[in-house]
CSV table of C-alpha atoms and ligand atoms in Angstrom, one decimal:
chain,number,residue,atom,x,y,z
L,18,UNK,CA,107.7,-53.2,-49.0
L,19,UNK,CA,109.0,-51.0,-45.5
L,20,UNK,CA,107.4,-51.7,-42.3
L,21,UNK,CA,104.9,-48.9,-42.2
L,22,UNK,CA,103.7,-49.9,-38.4
L,23,UNK,CA,105.5,-47.0,-36.7
L,24,UNK,CA,103.1,-44.8,-38.2
L,25,UNK,CA,100.3,-45.7,-35.8
L,26,UNK,CA,103.0,-44.8,-32.4
L,27,UNK,CA,101.0,-42.0,-30.7
L,28,UNK,CA,103.7,-39.5,-32.3
L,29,UNK,CA,101.8,-39.0,-35.3
L,30,UNK,CA,98.8,-37.4,-36.8
L,31,UNK,CA,96.0,-38.7,-39.2
L,32,UNK,CA,97.6,-35.7,-41.9
L,33,UNK,CA,101.3,-37.3,-41.0
L,34,UNK,CA,100.4,-41.1,-41.8
L,35,UNK,CA,98.0,-39.5,-44.8
L,36,UNK,CA,101.3,-37.4,-47.2
L,37,UNK,CA,103.9,-40.6,-45.7
L,38,UNK,CA,101.1,-42.8,-47.9
L,39,UNK,CA,100.7,-39.9,-50.8
L,40,UNK,CA,105.0,-39.3,-51.1
L,41,UNK,CA,105.7,-43.2,-51.1
L,42,UNK,CA,102.8,-43.9,-53.9
L,43,UNK,CA,104.7,-40.8,-55.7
L,44,UNK,CA,108.2,-42.3,-55.6
L,45,UNK,CA,107.1,-45.2,-56.5
L,46,UNK,CA,106.0,-43.5,-59.7
L,47,UNK,CA,108.9,-41.3,-60.3
L,48,UNK,CA,112.2,-42.4,-58.5
L,49,UNK,CA,115.3,-43.2,-58.5
L,50,UNK,CA,116.0,-41.3,-60.7
L,51,UNK,CA,119.3,-41.2,-63.3
L,52,UNK,CA,122.1,-39.9,-61.5
L,53,UNK,CA,125.2,-40.0,-63.4
L,54,UNK,CA,125.0,-35.5,-64.0
L,55,UNK,CA,123.9,-34.8,-60.7
L,56,UNK,CA,123.3,-31.4,-61.1
L,57,UNK,CA,120.7,-32.0,-63.1
L,58,UNK,CA,119.4,-34.2,-61.1
L,59,UNK,CA,118.9,-32.2,-58.7
L,60,UNK,CA,117.4,-29.0,-60.3
L,61,UNK,CA,114.8,-31.7,-61.9
L,62,UNK,CA,113.8,-33.3,-58.8
L,63,UNK,CA,113.6,-29.7,-56.7
L,64,UNK,CA,111.7,-28.8,-59.5
L,65,UNK,CA,108.9,-31.9,-59.8
L,66,UNK,CA,109.4,-32.2,-56.1
L,67,UNK,CA,108.4,-28.5,-56.0
L,68,UNK,CA,105.5,-29.2,-58.2
L,69,UNK,CA,103.8,-32.0,-56.3
L,70,UNK,CA,104.1,-29.7,-53.2
L,71,UNK,CA,106.2,-31.7,-51.1
L,72,UNK,CA,108.4,-29.4,-50.5
L,73,UNK,CA,105.9,-27.5,-48.6
L,74,UNK,CA,107.4,-28.0,-45.0
L,75,UNK,CA,110.4,-27.3,-45.5
L,76,UNK,CA,110.0,-23.9,-45.3
L,77,UNK,CA,107.8,-21.4,-43.3
L,78,UNK,CA,104.4,-20.8,-45.4
L,79,UNK,CA,103.9,-16.7,-45.5
L,80,UNK,CA,100.3,-16.5,-45.9
L,81,UNK,CA,99.7,-19.2,-43.2
L,82,UNK,CA,102.8,-18.8,-40.9
L,83,UNK,CA,103.4,-21.6,-38.8
L,84,UNK,CA,106.6,-23.5,-37.1
L,85,UNK,CA,108.8,-26.2,-39.3
L,86,UNK,CA,106.4,-30.1,-39.1
L,87,UNK,CA,110.2,-31.5,-37.6
L,88,UNK,CA,107.6,-35.2,-38.1
L,89,UNK,CA,106.9,-34.1,-41.6
L,90,UNK,CA,110.6,-33.0,-42.3
L,91,UNK,CA,112.1,-36.5,-40.9
L,92,UNK,CA,109.0,-38.3,-42.7
L,93,UNK,CA,110.2,-37.2,-46.2
L,94,UNK,CA,113.4,-37.4,-45.5
L,95,UNK,CA,112.9,-40.9,-44.5
L,96,UNK,CA,110.3,-42.2,-47.4
L,97,UNK,CA,112.7,-40.3,-49.9
L,98,UNK,CA,116.3,-41.4,-48.8
L,99,UNK,CA,114.1,-45.9,-49.1
L,100,UNK,CA,113.2,-45.0,-52.6
L,101,UNK,CA,116.9,-42.5,-53.7
L,102,UNK,CA,118.9,-40.9,-51.7
L,103,UNK,CA,119.4,-37.8,-54.1
L,104,UNK,CA,115.8,-37.0,-53.6
L,105,UNK,CA,116.5,-36.9,-50.1
L,106,UNK,CA,119.3,-34.7,-50.5
L,107,UNK,CA,117.1,-32.4,-52.6
L,108,UNK,CA,114.5,-32.0,-50.2
L,109,UNK,CA,116.7,-32.2,-47.1
L,110,UNK,CA,118.8,-28.7,-49.0
L,111,UNK,CA,115.9,-26.8,-49.3
L,112,UNK,CA,115.1,-26.8,-46.0
L,113,UNK,CA,118.6,-26.4,-44.6
L,114,UNK,CA,119.5,-23.6,-46.9
L,115,UNK,CA,116.1,-21.8,-45.8
L,116,UNK,CA,116.2,-22.6,-42.6
L,117,UNK,CA,117.8,-19.6,-40.9
L,118,UNK,CA,115.3,-17.5,-42.7
L,119,UNK,CA,112.0,-19.4,-41.6
L,120,UNK,CA,113.8,-19.1,-38.4
L,121,UNK,CA,114.8,-15.8,-38.0
L,122,UNK,CA,114.2,-14.3,-41.3
L,123,UNK,CA,112.4,-11.0,-42.2
L,124,UNK,CA,109.7,-10.7,-43.7
L,125,UNK,CA,111.5,-9.5,-47.2
L,126,UNK,CA,113.6,-12.1,-47.2
L,127,UNK,CA,111.1,-15.1,-46.3
L,128,UNK,CA,109.9,-13.8,-49.3
L,129,UNK,CA,112.4,-16.4,-50.9
L,130,UNK,CA,110.5,-19.4,-49.3
L,131,UNK,CA,107.6,-18.9,-51.9
L,132,UNK,CA,109.8,-19.5,-54.5
L,133,UNK,CA,111.9,-22.0,-52.4
L,134,UNK,CA,109.1,-24.1,-51.2
L,135,UNK,CA,107.7,-24.5,-54.8
L,136,UNK,CA,110.6,-25.8,-56.2
L,137,UNK,CA,111.6,-22.1,-58.3
L,138,UNK,CA,114.6,-21.6,-56.6
L,139,UNK,CA,117.1,-23.8,-54.3
L,140,UNK,CA,118.9,-23.3,-51.8
L,141,UNK,CA,122.0,-23.6,-49.9
L,142,UNK,CA,123.8,-23.5,-46.3
L,143,UNK,CA,127.3,-22.3,-46.1
L,144,UNK,CA,128.8,-23.0,-42.2
L,145,UNK,CA,132.1,-24.9,-42.6
L,146,UNK,CA,135.4,-23.7,-44.0
L,147,UNK,CA,138.3,-25.1,-44.5
L,148,UNK,CA,140.0,-24.2,-41.3
L,149,UNK,CA,136.3,-24.6,-38.9
L,150,UNK,CA,134.0,-27.4,-39.6
L,151,UNK,CA,133.3,-28.9,-36.0
L,152,UNK,CA,134.6,-25.7,-34.4
L,153,UNK,CA,132.1,-23.3,-36.2
L,154,UNK,CA,133.1,-20.8,-33.4
L,155,UNK,CA,136.8,-20.7,-34.8
L,156,UNK,CA,135.5,-19.3,-38.4
L,157,UNK,CA,137.9,-16.9,-40.3
L,158,UNK,CA,135.7,-15.5,-42.8
L,159,UNK,CA,135.2,-11.9,-42.2
L,160,UNK,CA,131.9,-10.5,-42.9
L,161,UNK,CA,133.0,-6.2,-42.7
L,162,UNK,CA,130.7,-3.3,-42.2
L,163,UNK,CA,130.9,-0.5,-45.3
L,164,UNK,CA,128.4,1.9,-45.0
L,165,UNK,CA,125.2,0.8,-45.6
L,166,UNK,CA,126.7,-2.4,-46.9
L,167,UNK,CA,128.3,-5.5,-45.8
L,168,UNK,CA,131.7,-6.8,-47.5
L,169,UNK,CA,131.9,-11.0,-47.4
L,170,UNK,CA,135.8,-12.1,-47.2
L,171,UNK,CA,136.9,-15.7,-47.1
L,172,UNK,CA,136.2,-19.5,-48.2
L,173,UNK,CA,133.4,-21.7,-47.0
L,174,UNK,CA,133.8,-25.8,-48.3
L,175,UNK,CA,131.8,-28.5,-48.2
L,176,UNK,CA,128.8,-26.6,-49.5
L,177,UNK,CA,125.6,-28.8,-50.6
L,178,UNK,CA,123.8,-27.5,-53.4
L,179,UNK,CA,127.3,-24.9,-54.2
L,180,UNK,CA,127.2,-24.6,-57.7
L,181,UNK,CA,123.9,-24.7,-58.3
L,182,UNK,CA,121.9,-22.1,-55.6
L,183,UNK,CA,120.2,-19.3,-55.9
L,184,UNK,CA,120.6,-18.3,-52.6
L,185,UNK,CA,123.3,-19.1,-49.8
L,186,UNK,CA,122.7,-18.8,-45.8
L,187,UNK,CA,126.2,-17.2,-45.4
L,188,UNK,CA,128.1,-17.0,-41.6
L,189,UNK,CA,131.0,-14.9,-41.5
L,190,UNK,CA,132.3,-13.2,-38.7
L,191,UNK,CA,131.1,-9.6,-37.8
L,192,UNK,CA,133.5,-9.0,-34.7
L,193,UNK,CA,131.0,-8.2,-31.7
L,194,UNK,CA,133.2,-10.4,-29.4
L,195,UNK,CA,135.5,-13.1,-30.0
L,196,UNK,CA,134.4,-16.4,-31.1
L,197,UNK,CA,130.9,-17.8,-30.7
L,198,UNK,CA,128.9,-14.3,-29.9
L,199,UNK,CA,131.2,-12.9,-32.9
L,200,UNK,CA,129.4,-14.4,-35.8
L,201,UNK,CA,126.3,-13.3,-37.9
L,202,UNK,CA,124.2,-15.2,-40.3
L,203,UNK,CA,123.7,-13.6,-43.9
L,204,UNK,CA,121.3,-13.9,-47.5
L,205,UNK,CA,123.5,-13.9,-50.5
L,206,UNK,CA,121.6,-14.4,-53.5
L,207,UNK,CA,124.0,-16.4,-56.2
L,208,UNK,CA,124.7,-14.5,-59.0
L,209,UNK,CA,126.2,-11.2,-56.4
L,210,UNK,CA,129.8,-10.2,-57.8
L,211,UNK,CA,132.2,-11.9,-56.0
L,212,UNK,CA,130.8,-15.2,-54.9
L,213,UNK,CA,132.6,-18.0,-56.9
L,214,UNK,CA,132.9,-21.1,-57.6
L,215,UNK,CA,136.6,-22.4,-56.1
L,216,UNK,CA,136.4,-26.1,-56.7
L,217,UNK,CA,133.6,-28.5,-57.2
L,218,UNK,CA,134.1,-31.8,-54.4
L,219,UNK,CA,134.0,-35.1,-55.6
L,220,UNK,CA,132.6,-37.8,-53.3
L,221,UNK,CA,131.8,-41.2,-52.7
L,222,UNK,CA,127.8,-40.6,-52.9
L,223,UNK,CA,128.0,-38.3,-55.1
L,224,UNK,CA,125.9,-34.3,-55.5
L,225,UNK,CA,126.1,-31.0,-56.1
L,226,UNK,CA,129.2,-29.9,-53.4
L,227,UNK,CA,131.8,-27.3,-53.6
L,228,UNK,CA,134.3,-24.6,-51.8
L,229,UNK,CA,133.0,-21.7,-52.7
L,230,UNK,CA,135.3,-18.0,-53.0
L,231,UNK,CA,133.8,-14.3,-51.6
L,232,UNK,CA,136.0,-12.4,-53.0
L,233,UNK,CA,134.5,-8.9,-51.7
L,234,UNK,CA,131.2,-10.2,-52.0
L,235,UNK,CA,129.2,-6.6,-50.7
L,236,UNK,CA,125.6,-7.4,-49.4
L,237,UNK,CA,123.5,-4.7,-48.1
L,238,UNK,CA,122.9,-4.6,-44.1
L,239,UNK,CA,119.7,-5.7,-44.9
L,240,UNK,CA,120.4,-8.8,-46.1
L,241,UNK,CA,121.8,-9.5,-42.3
L,242,UNK,CA,119.7,-12.2,-41.3
L,243,UNK,CA,117.8,-11.7,-37.2
L,244,UNK,CA,120.6,-10.0,-35.1
L,245,UNK,CA,124.8,-9.0,-35.3
L,246,UNK,CA,126.8,-11.4,-32.9
L,247,UNK,CA,123.6,-13.9,-33.6
L,248,UNK,CA,125.0,-16.3,-36.5
L,249,UNK,CA,126.7,-18.5,-34.6
L,250,UNK,CA,123.4,-19.4,-32.2
L,251,UNK,CA,120.9,-18.8,-35.6
L,252,UNK,CA,123.1,-21.5,-36.8
L,253,UNK,CA,123.0,-24.0,-33.7
L,254,UNK,CA,119.1,-23.5,-33.5
L,255,UNK,CA,118.2,-24.4,-37.5
L,256,UNK,CA,120.4,-27.7,-36.9
L,257,UNK,CA,118.4,-28.3,-33.8
L,258,UNK,CA,115.7,-28.8,-36.6
L,259,UNK,CA,117.9,-30.5,-39.3
L,260,UNK,CA,119.9,-32.6,-37.0
L,261,UNK,CA,117.0,-35.1,-36.5
L,262,UNK,CA,115.9,-35.7,-39.7
L,263,UNK,CA,119.9,-36.6,-40.7
L,264,UNK,CA,118.7,-39.5,-38.7
L,265,UNK,CA,115.9,-39.8,-40.5
L,266,UNK,CA,117.4,-40.1,-43.6
L,267,UNK,CA,119.9,-42.8,-42.6
L,268,UNK,CA,116.5,-44.4,-40.6
L,269,UNK,CA,115.6,-44.3,-44.8
L,270,UNK,CA,118.2,-45.7,-45.9
L,271,UNK,CA,118.4,-48.7,-42.9
L,272,UNK,CA,114.8,-49.9,-43.9
L,273,UNK,CA,115.5,-50.4,-47.6
L,274,UNK,CA,118.6,-52.6,-46.4
L,275,UNK,CA,116.3,-54.2,-44.6
L,276,UNK,CA,113.4,-54.8,-47.0
L,277,UNK,CA,116.4,-55.9,-49.6
L,278,UNK,CA,118.1,-58.4,-47.2
L,279,UNK,CA,115.2,-59.9,-46.3
L,280,UNK,CA,113.8,-60.3,-50.4
L,281,UNK,CA,117.6,-61.4,-50.7
L,282,UNK,CA,117.4,-64.0,-47.5
L,283,UNK,CA,114.1,-65.7,-48.8
L,284,UNK,CA,114.6,-66.0,-52.5
L,285,UNK,CA,118.4,-67.4,-52.0
L,286,UNK,CA,119.3,-71.0,-50.8
L,287,UNK,CA,122.4,-72.2,-49.4
L,288,UNK,CA,123.2,-75.8,-48.0
L,289,UNK,CA,120.0,-76.6,-49.7
L,290,UNK,CA,117.4,-73.9,-48.0
L,291,UNK,CA,116.9,-70.5,-47.8
L,292,UNK,CA,118.8,-67.8,-46.2
L,293,UNK,CA,116.6,-67.4,-43.8
L,294,UNK,CA,116.8,-70.9,-42.1
L,295,UNK,CA,120.3,-70.1,-41.2
L,296,UNK,CA,120.8,-69.2,-37.2
L,297,UNK,CA,123.4,-66.4,-38.0
L,298,UNK,CA,121.3,-64.5,-41.0
L,299,UNK,CA,118.3,-64.9,-38.4
L,300,UNK,CA,120.7,-62.4,-36.0
L,301,UNK,CA,122.0,-60.2,-38.6
L,302,UNK,CA,118.0,-59.9,-39.3
L,303,UNK,CA,116.8,-59.2,-35.4
L,304,UNK,CA,119.8,-56.7,-34.8
L,305,UNK,CA,118.4,-54.7,-38.1
L,306,UNK,CA,115.4,-55.0,-37.3
L,307,UNK,CA,116.1,-53.7,-33.6
L,308,UNK,CA,118.5,-50.8,-34.8
L,309,UNK,CA,116.3,-49.2,-37.3
L,310,UNK,CA,113.6,-49.7,-34.5
L,311,UNK,CA,115.2,-47.9,-32.2
L,312,UNK,CA,116.6,-45.0,-34.4
L,313,UNK,CA,113.0,-44.3,-35.0
L,314,UNK,CA,112.1,-44.1,-31.8
L,315,UNK,CA,115.1,-41.7,-30.8
L,316,UNK,CA,114.0,-39.4,-34.3
L,317,UNK,CA,110.7,-39.5,-33.4
L,318,UNK,CA,110.4,-38.8,-29.9
L,319,UNK,CA,113.3,-35.6,-31.2
L,320,UNK,CA,110.5,-34.8,-33.6
L,321,UNK,CA,107.6,-34.9,-31.6
L,322,UNK,CA,109.0,-33.0,-28.6
L,323,UNK,CA,110.3,-29.5,-31.0
L,324,UNK,CA,106.5,-30.1,-32.9
L,325,UNK,CA,105.2,-29.8,-29.3
L,326,UNK,CA,106.7,-26.2,-28.5
L,327,UNK,CA,110.0,-27.0,-27.1
L,328,UNK,CA,112.5,-24.1,-27.4
L,329,UNK,CA,115.8,-26.5,-28.0
L,330,UNK,CA,115.8,-29.7,-29.0
L,331,UNK,CA,119.8,-29.9,-28.6
L,332,UNK,CA,120.2,-33.3,-27.0
L,333,UNK,CA,117.2,-35.0,-28.6
L,334,UNK,CA,118.3,-33.8,-31.9
L,335,UNK,CA,122.0,-35.3,-30.9
L,336,UNK,CA,121.2,-38.1,-30.0
L,337,UNK,CA,118.9,-39.1,-33.1
L,338,UNK,CA,121.4,-38.3,-35.2
L,339,UNK,CA,124.8,-40.4,-33.8
L,340,UNK,CA,122.3,-43.3,-33.2
L,341,UNK,CA,120.2,-43.4,-36.8
L,342,UNK,CA,123.8,-42.9,-38.6
L,343,UNK,CA,125.9,-45.0,-36.8
L,344,UNK,CA,123.5,-48.0,-36.4
L,345,UNK,CA,122.4,-47.5,-40.1
L,346,UNK,CA,125.6,-48.3,-41.2
L,347,UNK,CA,126.1,-51.3,-38.9
L,348,UNK,CA,122.7,-52.5,-41.0
L,349,UNK,CA,123.9,-51.7,-44.0
L,350,UNK,CA,127.1,-53.1,-43.7
L,351,UNK,CA,125.1,-56.5,-42.8
L,352,UNK,CA,122.8,-56.1,-46.1
L,353,UNK,CA,125.8,-55.8,-47.4
L,354,UNK,CA,127.5,-59.3,-45.9
L,355,UNK,CA,123.9,-61.4,-46.8
L,356,UNK,CA,124.1,-60.1,-50.4
L,357,UNK,CA,127.7,-61.3,-50.8
L,358,UNK,CA,129.1,-60.2,-53.8
L,359,UNK,CA,126.0,-58.5,-55.2
L,360,UNK,CA,126.5,-56.4,-52.2
L,361,UNK,CA,129.7,-54.4,-53.7
L,362,UNK,CA,128.8,-54.9,-57.0
L,363,UNK,CA,128.7,-51.5,-58.3
L,364,UNK,CA,125.4,-50.2,-59.2
L,365,UNK,CA,123.3,-53.0,-56.8
L,366,UNK,CA,121.1,-51.1,-54.3
L,367,UNK,CA,122.8,-52.1,-51.5
L,368,UNK,CA,126.5,-51.2,-52.9
L,369,UNK,CA,124.6,-47.0,-53.0
L,370,UNK,CA,123.4,-47.6,-49.7
L,371,UNK,CA,126.7,-48.3,-48.5
L,372,UNK,CA,128.2,-45.4,-50.3
L,373,UNK,CA,125.0,-43.2,-48.6
L,374,UNK,CA,125.1,-43.7,-45.6
L,375,UNK,CA,128.8,-42.7,-44.7
L,376,UNK,CA,128.9,-39.0,-45.2
L,377,UNK,CA,125.8,-39.0,-43.1
L,378,UNK,CA,128.0,-39.6,-39.9
L,379,UNK,CA,130.1,-36.6,-41.1
L,380,UNK,CA,128.2,-33.6,-42.2
L,381,UNK,CA,125.9,-31.6,-40.2
L,382,UNK,CA,127.4,-32.6,-36.8
L,383,UNK,CA,130.1,-35.5,-36.9
L,384,UNK,CA,129.4,-38.5,-34.3
L,385,UNK,CA,132.0,-37.4,-32.2
L,386,UNK,CA,130.3,-33.6,-31.8
L,387,UNK,CA,127.1,-35.5,-31.0
L,388,UNK,CA,128.5,-37.3,-28.7
L,389,UNK,CA,130.3,-33.9,-27.4
L,390,UNK,CA,126.4,-32.3,-27.5
L,391,UNK,CA,124.9,-34.8,-25.4
L,392,UNK,CA,127.6,-34.6,-22.9
L,393,UNK,CA,127.4,-31.7,-21.6
L,394,UNK,CA,123.5,-31.5,-22.0
L,395,UNK,CA,123.6,-34.7,-20.0
L,396,UNK,CA,126.5,-32.7,-17.1
L,397,UNK,CA,124.3,-29.4,-17.4
R,27,COS,N1,120.8,-23.2,-29.8
R,27,COS,C1,120.4,-22.3,-29.4
R,27,COS,N2,121.8,-22.0,-28.8
R,27,COS,C2,122.7,-22.8,-28.5
R,27,COS,C3,122.6,-23.9,-29.0
R,27,COS,C4,121.8,-24.6,-29.9
R,27,COS,N3,121.5,-25.8,-30.4
R,27,COS,N4,123.9,-24.4,-28.7
R,27,COS,C5,124.6,-23.4,-27.9
R,27,COS,N5,124.0,-22.6,-28.2
R,27,COS,C6,124.9,-21.7,-27.6
R,27,COS,C7,125.6,-21.8,-26.3
R,27,COS,O1,123.6,-21.9,-25.2
R,27,COS,C8,126.4,-20.1,-26.1
R,27,COS,O2,125.4,-19.8,-25.7
R,27,COS,P1,125.7,-18.4,-24.5
R,27,COS,O3,127.3,-17.6,-24.8
R,27,COS,O4,124.8,-17.2,-24.9
R,27,COS,O5,126.2,-18.8,-23.4
R,27,COS,C9,126.4,-20.0,-27.3
R,27,COS,O6,125.8,-20.6,-28.4
R,27,COS,C10,128.3,-21.0,-27.4
R,27,COS,O7,128.1,-22.5,-27.1
R,27,COS,P2,129.1,-23.8,-26.9
R,27,COS,O8,130.1,-22.6,-25.9
R,27,COS,O9,128.7,-24.7,-26.6
R,27,COS,O10,129.7,-23.3,-28.6
R,27,COS,P3,131.1,-24.1,-28.9
R,27,COS,O11,132.2,-23.3,-29.2
R,27,COS,O12,131.7,-25.4,-27.5
R,27,COS,O13,130.4,-24.9,-29.6
R,27,COS,C11,129.7,-27.5,-31.0
R,27,COS,C12,130.0,-26.2,-29.4
R,27,COS,C13,131.0,-28.2,-31.0
R,27,COS,C14,128.5,-28.2,-30.6
R,27,COS,C15,129.5,-26.8,-31.9
R,27,COS,O14,130.6,-25.6,-32.4
R,27,COS,C16,128.6,-28.0,-33.0
R,27,COS,O15,127.6,-28.2,-33.3
R,27,COS,N6,129.7,-28.3,-34.1
R,27,COS,C17,129.5,-29.2,-35.1
R,27,COS,C18,129.0,-27.7,-36.3
R,27,COS,C19,128.4,-28.7,-37.5
R,27,COS,O16,127.3,-29.2,-37.0
R,27,COS,N7,129.0,-28.8,-38.9
R,27,COS,C20,128.3,-29.4,-39.8
R,27,COS,C21,128.3,-27.6,-40.7
R,27,COS,S1,126.5,-28.2,-41.2
R,27,COS,S2,127.1,-29.6,-42.9
């Protein structure tokens, strides 16, 4: 049973504790799911999470608008990740894919949110390109004005939910200025002519992922999210909200790794006594517990700061993501070591955590980019 004492920290309110308990109970009954067909599994997870009401925090409630609650997003991701990485992924994409619409969308655009929050539509965030992943301002994809429309042409890659999403938030160069100030954001429904899946991408912890081709995809000017030229800042503002939640997912994986390790160390005997009795194992366990608590503190500090109304949490979110994902990798590696051969046996939970964690140090801003962000914010 994962440590729940952190829920008593002053970052949380009673509604957060109630939410975490309800979600944990749901997860215990419904997860993990079969991962053999990740497209079908994700569609089903979104539908079931939506039906149970657990997708509500991913986007603004149009009937009762208010800011996204980052603490709830983080608690949800860490809880889902502890039970099943694919469930965390399905939840996270509903938020990242619609974040720009929640934060900057018009009332018409926000009508999509009623469907994504109910699990009746899937969303995706299309920012990265073959030539620009970390260097967002250098993107090539063009959106050219043509009368009352924009015509999008180019490619996006590493797009999670690519191929199964119903709507895409797409960033493209509209050319108001060079670099970061010449990018705009668009809401593109998946059935828009010219939008095609060019390639499905297979990764070590499989989930729906694709390279997308935009072959003269025509959308009305009303599909623009925010103002012309604001796309870079919109992308960064969305990442400010969701980066802490990536750290939270890593935290969920790390907590699970520690739980599994405690079970293992208590039940497996070596040299005539449980593994627990070996000081080297105790050293590993101490470091794992320390990393987990320190990551949780950074994550919920960032989330709480945002929820208290800070306009930007760039530094806090970057610290939370960097530390939590890097340390979770270490925690899980120790879990593998303590599990011995079982730790690398395909299908063992610890082996799957080892694969699941790796991409989190790359996506939504690689660890190296987070260091750049933290350094720049600190030098300011
Ligand atoms: N919120 C609001 N505005 C922001 C912002 C944020 N978090 N971060 C930057 N901006 C603004 C800056 O204030 C600046 O505005 P002005 O031009 O008005 O001064 C503008 O955006 C450009 O910022 P900056 O000069 O820092 O941009 P860079 O091109 O140097 O890029 C990094 C900065 C590398 C940090 C950025 O490209 C990045 O985060 N890259 C990683 C992207 C990523 O996460 N990719 C994965 C995609 S999702 S899987």
